[in-house]
Amino acid sequence: MERIASFCVDHTKLDRGMYLSRQDGDVLTWDIRMKKPNHGDYL
């Protein structure tokens, strides 16, 4: 069984910003990061 693509990403290394998470035809799914992971000042 194939792994889901988002499970293959190391989210602890992503900086703040918008990342294209998935594209299904005309539908885009974005991953919006507003804070750097594990660096305090939590929401």
PDB file of C-alpha atoms in Angstrom:
ATOM      1  CA  MET A   1       0.000   0.000   0.000  1.00  0.00           C
ATOM      2  CA  GLU A   2       1.351   3.451  -0.945  1.00  0.00           C
ATOM      3  CA  ARG A   3       1.962   6.077   1.718  1.00  0.00           C
ATOM      4  CA  ILE A   4      -0.059   9.287   1.588  1.00  0.00           C
ATOM      5  CA  ALA A   5       2.145  12.031   0.116  1.00  0.00           C
ATOM      6  CA  SER A   6       1.688  14.390   3.086  1.00  0.00           C
ATOM      7  CA  PHE A   7       2.989  11.656   5.415  1.00  0.00           C
ATOM      8  CA  CYS A   8       6.303  11.663   3.514  1.00  0.00           C
ATOM      9  CA  VAL A   9       7.004  15.343   4.345  1.00  0.00           C
ATOM     10  CA  ASP A  10       9.064  16.229   7.436  1.00  0.00           C
ATOM     11  CA  HIS A  11       6.839  19.026   8.765  1.00  0.00           C
ATOM     12  CA  THR A  12       9.375  19.971  11.453  1.00  0.00           C
ATOM     13  CA  LYS A  13      11.689  21.342   8.742  1.00  0.00           C
ATOM     14  CA  LEU A  14       9.105  23.588   7.041  1.00  0.00           C
ATOM     15  CA  ASP A  15       9.420  27.341   7.549  1.00  0.00           C
ATOM     16  CA  ARG A  16       6.539  29.805   7.651  1.00  0.00           C
ATOM     17  CA  GLY A  17       4.730  30.214   4.343  1.00  0.00           C
ATOM     18  CA  MET A  18       2.288  28.619   1.935  1.00  0.00           C
ATOM     19  CA  TYR A  19       3.048  25.220   0.463  1.00  0.00           C
ATOM     20  CA  LEU A  20       1.128  23.397  -2.225  1.00  0.00           C
ATOM     21  CA  SER A  21       0.081  20.243  -0.436  1.00  0.00           C
ATOM     22  CA  ARG A  22      -1.890  18.470  -3.138  1.00  0.00           C
ATOM     23  CA  GLN A  23      -3.370  18.945  -6.593  1.00  0.00           C
ATOM     24  CA  ASP A  24      -6.363  16.946  -7.829  1.00  0.00           C
ATOM     25  CA  GLY A  25      -7.277  18.177 -11.288  1.00  0.00           C
ATOM     26  CA  ASP A  26      -8.443  21.781 -10.840  1.00  0.00           C
ATOM     27  CA  VAL A  27      -8.540  21.584  -7.026  1.00  0.00           C
ATOM     28  CA  LEU A  28      -5.486  22.779  -5.068  1.00  0.00           C
ATOM     29  CA  THR A  29      -4.928  22.081  -1.362  1.00  0.00           C
ATOM     30  CA  TRP A  30      -2.568  24.452   0.444  1.00  0.00           C
ATOM     31  CA  ASP A  31      -0.620  23.939   3.670  1.00  0.00           C
ATOM     32  CA  ILE A  32      -0.436  27.330   5.418  1.00  0.00           C
ATOM     33  CA  ARG A  33       2.255  27.596   8.108  1.00  0.00           C
ATOM     34  CA  MET A  34       2.001  30.676  10.347  1.00  0.00           C
ATOM     35  CA  LYS A  35       4.591  29.630  12.947  1.00  0.00           C
ATOM     36  CA  LYS A  36       7.913  27.807  12.826  1.00  0.00           C
ATOM     37  CA  PRO A  37       7.495  24.381  14.495  1.00  0.00           C
ATOM     38  CA  ASN A  38       8.919  23.886  18.002  1.00  0.00           C
ATOM     39  CA  HIS A  39      10.153  27.485  18.364  1.00  0.00           C
ATOM     40  CA  GLY A  40       7.859  28.846  21.094  1.00  0.00           C
ATOM     41  CA  ASP A  41       5.329  31.698  20.878  1.00  0.00           C
ATOM     42  CA  TYR A  42       2.520  29.242  20.213  1.00  0.00           C
ATOM     43  CA  LEU A  43      -0.891  30.294  18.954  1.00  0.00           C
TER      44      LEU A  43
END
